[in-house]
mmCIF file of C-alpha atoms in Angstrom:
data_model
loop_
_atom_site.group_PDB
_atom_site.id
_atom_site.type_symbol
_atom_site.label_atom_id
_atom_site.label_comp_id
_atom_site.label_asym_id
_atom_site.label_seq_id
_atom_site.Cartn_x
_atom_site.Cartn_y
_atom_site.Cartn_z
ATOM 1 C CA MET A 26 -2.781 91.873 -75.544
ATOM 2 C CA ARG A 27 0.129 91.259 -77.624
ATOM 3 C CA ARG A 28 2.870 88.896 -76.743
ATOM 4 C CA ALA A 29 6.472 90.377 -76.110
ATOM 5 C CA LYS A 30 9.114 90.093 -79.035
ATOM 6 C CA SER A 31 10.947 87.189 -78.360
ATOM 7 C CA ALA A 32 14.548 87.213 -76.441
ATOM 8 C CA LYS A 33 16.508 86.570 -79.674
ATOM 9 C CA THR A 34 14.855 89.482 -81.568
ATOM 10 C CA LEU A 35 15.522 91.734 -78.941
ATOM 11 C CA ARG A 36 19.140 90.377 -78.726
ATOM 12 C CA HIS A 37 19.381 91.140 -82.536
ATOM 13 C CA GLU A 38 18.009 94.498 -82.255
ATOM 14 C CA ALA A 39 20.463 95.678 -79.283
ATOM 15 C CA THR A 40 23.446 93.669 -81.073
ATOM 16 C CA ASN A 41 22.932 95.985 -84.372
ATOM 17 C CA VAL A 42 23.143 98.972 -82.113
ATOM 18 C CA LEU A 43 26.286 97.531 -80.406
ATOM 19 C CA GLU A 44 27.681 97.201 -83.788
ATOM 20 C CA GLU A 45 26.534 100.899 -85.176
ATOM 21 C CA PHE A 46 28.108 102.234 -82.431
ATOM 22 C CA GLY A 47 31.485 100.185 -82.189
ATOM 23 C CA VAL A 48 30.723 98.672 -78.730
ATOM 24 C CA ARG A 49 33.256 95.985 -78.306
ATOM 25 C CA LYS A 50 33.700 95.889 -74.280
ATOM 26 C CA PRO A 51 31.985 96.943 -71.323
ATOM 27 C CA PRO A 52 30.737 99.301 -70.336
ATOM 28 C CA VAL A 53 28.539 100.015 -72.680
ATOM 29 C CA PRO A 54 28.466 104.107 -73.379
ATOM 30 C CA VAL A 55 24.544 104.153 -72.975
ATOM 31 C CA GLU A 56 24.273 107.926 -72.746
ATOM 32 C CA LYS A 57 26.409 108.257 -75.817
ATOM 33 C CA ILE A 58 23.997 105.677 -77.540
ATOM 34 C CA ALA A 59 20.892 107.451 -76.814
ATOM 35 C CA THR A 60 22.043 110.915 -77.642
ATOM 36 C CA SER A 61 23.259 109.783 -80.833
ATOM 37 C CA LEU A 62 19.787 107.899 -81.314
ATOM 38 C CA GLY A 63 18.253 111.630 -81.219
ATOM 39 C CA ALA A 64 17.566 111.722 -77.412
ATOM 40 C CA ARG A 65 18.368 114.434 -75.043
ATOM 41 C CA LEU A 66 19.018 113.352 -71.424
ATOM 42 C CA LYS A 67 17.364 115.112 -68.802
ATOM 43 C CA TYR A 68 18.156 114.459 -65.142
ATOM 44 C CA SER A 69 15.460 115.652 -62.800
ATOM 45 C CA PRO A 70 14.615 114.382 -58.978
ATOM 46 C CA PHE A 71 11.202 112.244 -59.475
ATOM 47 C CA ASP A 72 8.820 111.528 -56.752
ATOM 48 C CA GLY A 73 8.423 107.787 -55.661
ATOM 49 C CA GLU A 74 9.644 104.805 -57.681
ATOM 50 C CA LEU A 75 9.515 106.445 -61.085
ATOM 51 C CA ALA A 76 12.678 105.805 -62.768
ATOM 52 C CA GLY A 77 12.252 107.482 -65.918
ATOM 53 C CA MET A 78 10.231 108.654 -69.099
ATOM 54 C CA LEU A 79 10.597 108.688 -72.746
ATOM 55 C CA ILE A 80 8.805 112.002 -74.381
ATOM 56 C CA ARG A 81 8.497 112.380 -78.068
ATOM 57 C CA GLY A 82 7.151 115.686 -79.258
ATOM 58 C CA ASP A 83 7.559 118.340 -81.900
ATOM 59 C CA GLU A 84 10.761 119.620 -80.333
ATOM 60 C CA GLY A 85 12.610 116.219 -80.184
ATOM 61 C CA THR A 86 12.785 113.230 -77.854
ATOM 62 C CA VAL A 87 13.517 113.775 -74.248
ATOM 63 C CA ILE A 88 14.704 110.744 -71.712
ATOM 64 C CA GLY A 89 14.124 111.877 -68.364
ATOM 65 C CA VAL A 90 15.878 109.813 -65.665
ATOM 66 C CA ASN A 91 15.520 109.970 -62.054
ATOM 67 C CA SER A 92 18.481 111.791 -60.811
ATOM 68 C CA LEU A 93 17.943 110.536 -57.139
ATOM 69 C CA HIS A 94 18.607 106.970 -58.282
ATOM 70 C CA HIS A 95 22.096 105.071 -58.203
ATOM 71 C CA ILE A 96 24.065 105.640 -61.312
ATOM 72 C CA ASN A 97 23.789 102.001 -62.194
ATOM 73 C CA ARG A 98 19.914 102.378 -62.184
ATOM 74 C CA GLN A 99 19.901 105.457 -64.114
ATOM 75 C CA ARG A 100 22.425 103.404 -66.908
ATOM 76 C CA PHE A 101 19.518 100.684 -67.092
ATOM 77 C CA THR A 102 16.812 103.549 -67.157
ATOM 78 C CA ILE A 103 18.357 105.179 -70.359
ATOM 79 C CA ALA A 104 18.855 101.631 -71.970
ATOM 80 C CA HIS A 105 15.539 101.029 -71.164
ATOM 81 C CA GLU A 106 14.150 104.023 -72.560
ATOM 82 C CA CYS A 107 16.329 103.400 -75.657
ATOM 83 C CA GLY A 108 14.274 100.287 -75.862
ATOM 84 C CA HIS A 109 11.099 101.973 -76.138
ATOM 85 C CA LEU A 110 12.564 104.865 -78.563
ATOM 86 C CA LEU A 111 13.887 102.207 -80.863
ATOM 87 C CA LEU A 112 10.977 99.509 -80.597
ATOM 88 C CA HIS A 113 7.622 101.631 -79.749
ATOM 89 C CA LYS A 114 5.694 104.416 -81.022
ATOM 90 C CA GLY A 115 4.783 105.080 -77.604
ATOM 91 C CA LYS A 116 1.369 106.043 -75.685
ATOM 92 C CA ASP A 117 -0.605 109.417 -76.610
ATOM 93 C CA VAL A 118 -0.814 111.905 -73.468
ATOM 94 C CA HIS A 119 -2.276 115.205 -74.120
ATOM 95 C CA ILE A 120 -0.431 117.947 -72.051
ATOM 96 C CA ASP A 121 -1.227 121.539 -73.905
ATOM 97 C CA ARG A 122 -0.159 119.592 -76.922
ATOM 98 C CA SER A 123 0.149 115.955 -78.297
ATOM 99 C CA PHE A 124 3.092 113.970 -76.431
ATOM 100 C CA ARG A 125 3.858 110.183 -76.369
ATOM 101 C CA VAL A 126 5.043 109.215 -73.136
ATOM 102 C CA ASN A 127 6.658 105.834 -71.727
ATOM 103 C CA LYS A 128 7.629 105.713 -68.179
ATOM 104 C CA ARG A 129 9.843 103.188 -66.260
ATOM 105 C CA ASP A 130 8.529 102.844 -62.880
ATOM 106 C CA GLU A 131 7.503 100.257 -60.589
ATOM 107 C CA LYS A 132 4.574 98.773 -62.861
ATOM 108 C CA SER A 133 7.202 98.506 -65.785
ATOM 109 C CA SER A 134 9.355 95.928 -63.903
ATOM 110 C CA GLN A 135 6.618 93.845 -63.161
ATOM 111 C CA ALA A 136 6.736 92.114 -66.264
ATOM 112 C CA VAL A 137 3.148 92.199 -67.690
ATOM 113 C CA ASP A 138 3.128 94.979 -70.386
ATOM 114 C CA PRO A 139 4.643 93.450 -73.375
ATOM 115 C CA GLU A 140 6.171 96.759 -74.232
ATOM 116 C CA GLU A 141 7.944 97.041 -70.765
ATOM 117 C CA ILE A 142 8.825 93.403 -70.832
ATOM 118 C CA GLU A 143 10.656 94.198 -74.290
ATOM 119 C CA ALA A 144 12.205 97.297 -73.159
ATOM 120 C CA ASN A 145 13.463 95.694 -69.803
ATOM 121 C CA ARG A 146 15.012 92.571 -72.060
ATOM 122 C CA PHE A 147 16.482 95.716 -74.519
ATOM 123 C CA ALA A 148 18.249 96.952 -71.855
ATOM 124 C CA ALA A 149 19.911 93.882 -70.360
ATOM 125 C CA GLU A 150 21.030 93.129 -73.924
ATOM 126 C CA LEU A 151 22.359 96.501 -74.411
ATOM 127 C CA LEU A 152 24.146 97.008 -70.938
ATOM 128 C CA MET A 153 25.295 93.296 -70.860
ATOM 129 C CA PRO A 154 25.546 91.834 -74.202
ATOM 130 C CA TYR A 155 25.077 88.315 -74.781
ATOM 131 C CA ASP A 156 28.516 87.494 -76.322
ATOM 132 C CA MET A 157 30.116 89.414 -73.824
ATOM 133 C CA ILE A 158 28.590 87.815 -71.156
ATOM 134 C CA VAL A 159 29.148 84.133 -72.649
ATOM 135 C CA LYS A 160 33.017 84.959 -72.946
ATOM 136 C CA GLU A 161 32.942 86.150 -69.281
ATOM 137 C CA LEU A 162 31.158 82.890 -67.967
ATOM 138 C CA VAL A 163 33.640 80.598 -70.132
ATOM 139 C CA ASP A 164 36.751 82.568 -69.818
ATOM 140 C CA TYR A 165 36.761 83.372 -66.239
ATOM 141 C CA HIS A 166 34.699 80.737 -65.046
ATOM 142 C CA ILE A 167 32.160 83.189 -63.091
ATOM 143 C CA ASP A 168 30.591 81.411 -59.954
ATOM 144 C CA ILE A 169 26.862 83.058 -59.562
ATOM 145 C CA GLU A 170 27.145 82.181 -56.085
ATOM 146 C CA ASP A 171 30.363 83.914 -55.385
ATOM 147 C CA GLU A 172 29.496 87.621 -54.237
ATOM 148 C CA GLU A 173 32.608 89.038 -54.798
ATOM 149 C CA GLN A 174 33.028 87.961 -58.467
ATOM 150 C CA LEU A 175 29.511 89.155 -59.146
ATOM 151 C CA LYS A 176 30.182 92.454 -57.613
ATOM 152 C CA GLU A 177 33.036 92.663 -59.400
ATOM 153 C CA LEU A 178 31.570 91.981 -62.959
ATOM 154 C CA ALA A 179 28.732 93.988 -62.078
ATOM 155 C CA ASP A 180 31.474 97.052 -61.666
ATOM 156 C CA LYS A 181 32.707 96.407 -64.814
ATOM 157 C CA TYR A 182 29.530 96.494 -66.879
ATOM 158 C CA GLN A 183 28.167 99.210 -64.455
ATOM 159 C CA VAL A 184 25.403 97.638 -63.671
ATOM 160 C CA SER A 185 23.709 96.394 -60.190
ATOM 161 C CA VAL A 186 24.405 92.663 -58.905
ATOM 162 C CA GLN A 187 20.579 92.142 -59.271
ATOM 163 C CA ALA A 188 20.573 92.875 -63.015
ATOM 164 C CA LEU A 189 23.872 91.353 -63.601
ATOM 165 C CA THR A 190 22.744 87.816 -61.771
ATOM 166 C CA HIS A 191 19.070 88.015 -63.635
ATOM 167 C CA ARG A 192 21.112 88.438 -66.722
ATOM 168 C CA ILE A 193 23.512 85.539 -66.140
ATOM 169 C CA THR A 194 20.674 83.158 -65.077
ATOM 170 C CA ASN A 195 18.751 83.975 -68.519
ATOM 171 C CA VAL A 196 21.852 83.398 -70.588
ATOM 172 C CA LEU A 197 22.805 80.201 -68.833
ATOM 173 C CA ASP A 198 19.008 79.144 -69.578
ATOM 174 C CA ASP A 199 19.563 79.864 -73.087
ATOM 175 C CA LEU A 200 22.911 77.994 -72.956
ATOM 176 C CA PHE A 201 21.459 75.019 -71.365
#
């Protein structure tokens, strides 16, 4: 099994997308980015823990998003699938005709498959850009143990507190 691309490489990929779309402040317009990359967004209630999927076919690319999930989780799913769209060819699945499908589900969040690790890291880099998070930490002296501060910042970026906390922890690890 191959190793996942480095965090630095994925940061560069996400930064390129942010620059291409002129994103300078949160929240990142992930839906607009996905559609501009050529994907159609389709919101549907999925069974179980399935958060989303990327389907590439003859008629274009579709990002399926679980409409039952919280809007912040939906945004992360879209960013995750954009990661697959930009970074991976996908996996062949045969249903009437050939499709390449990537799913975001419980397994994808376990950080085992290199493509899933990359898509998750790309999503974090896209929704919570490194430079923006560093600026928040420096300018506003964010205390990662202050739940109210974290909630306000998560709302600003339209991500979950859990995703933000994980992101801040990774950024701090990079800085120190």
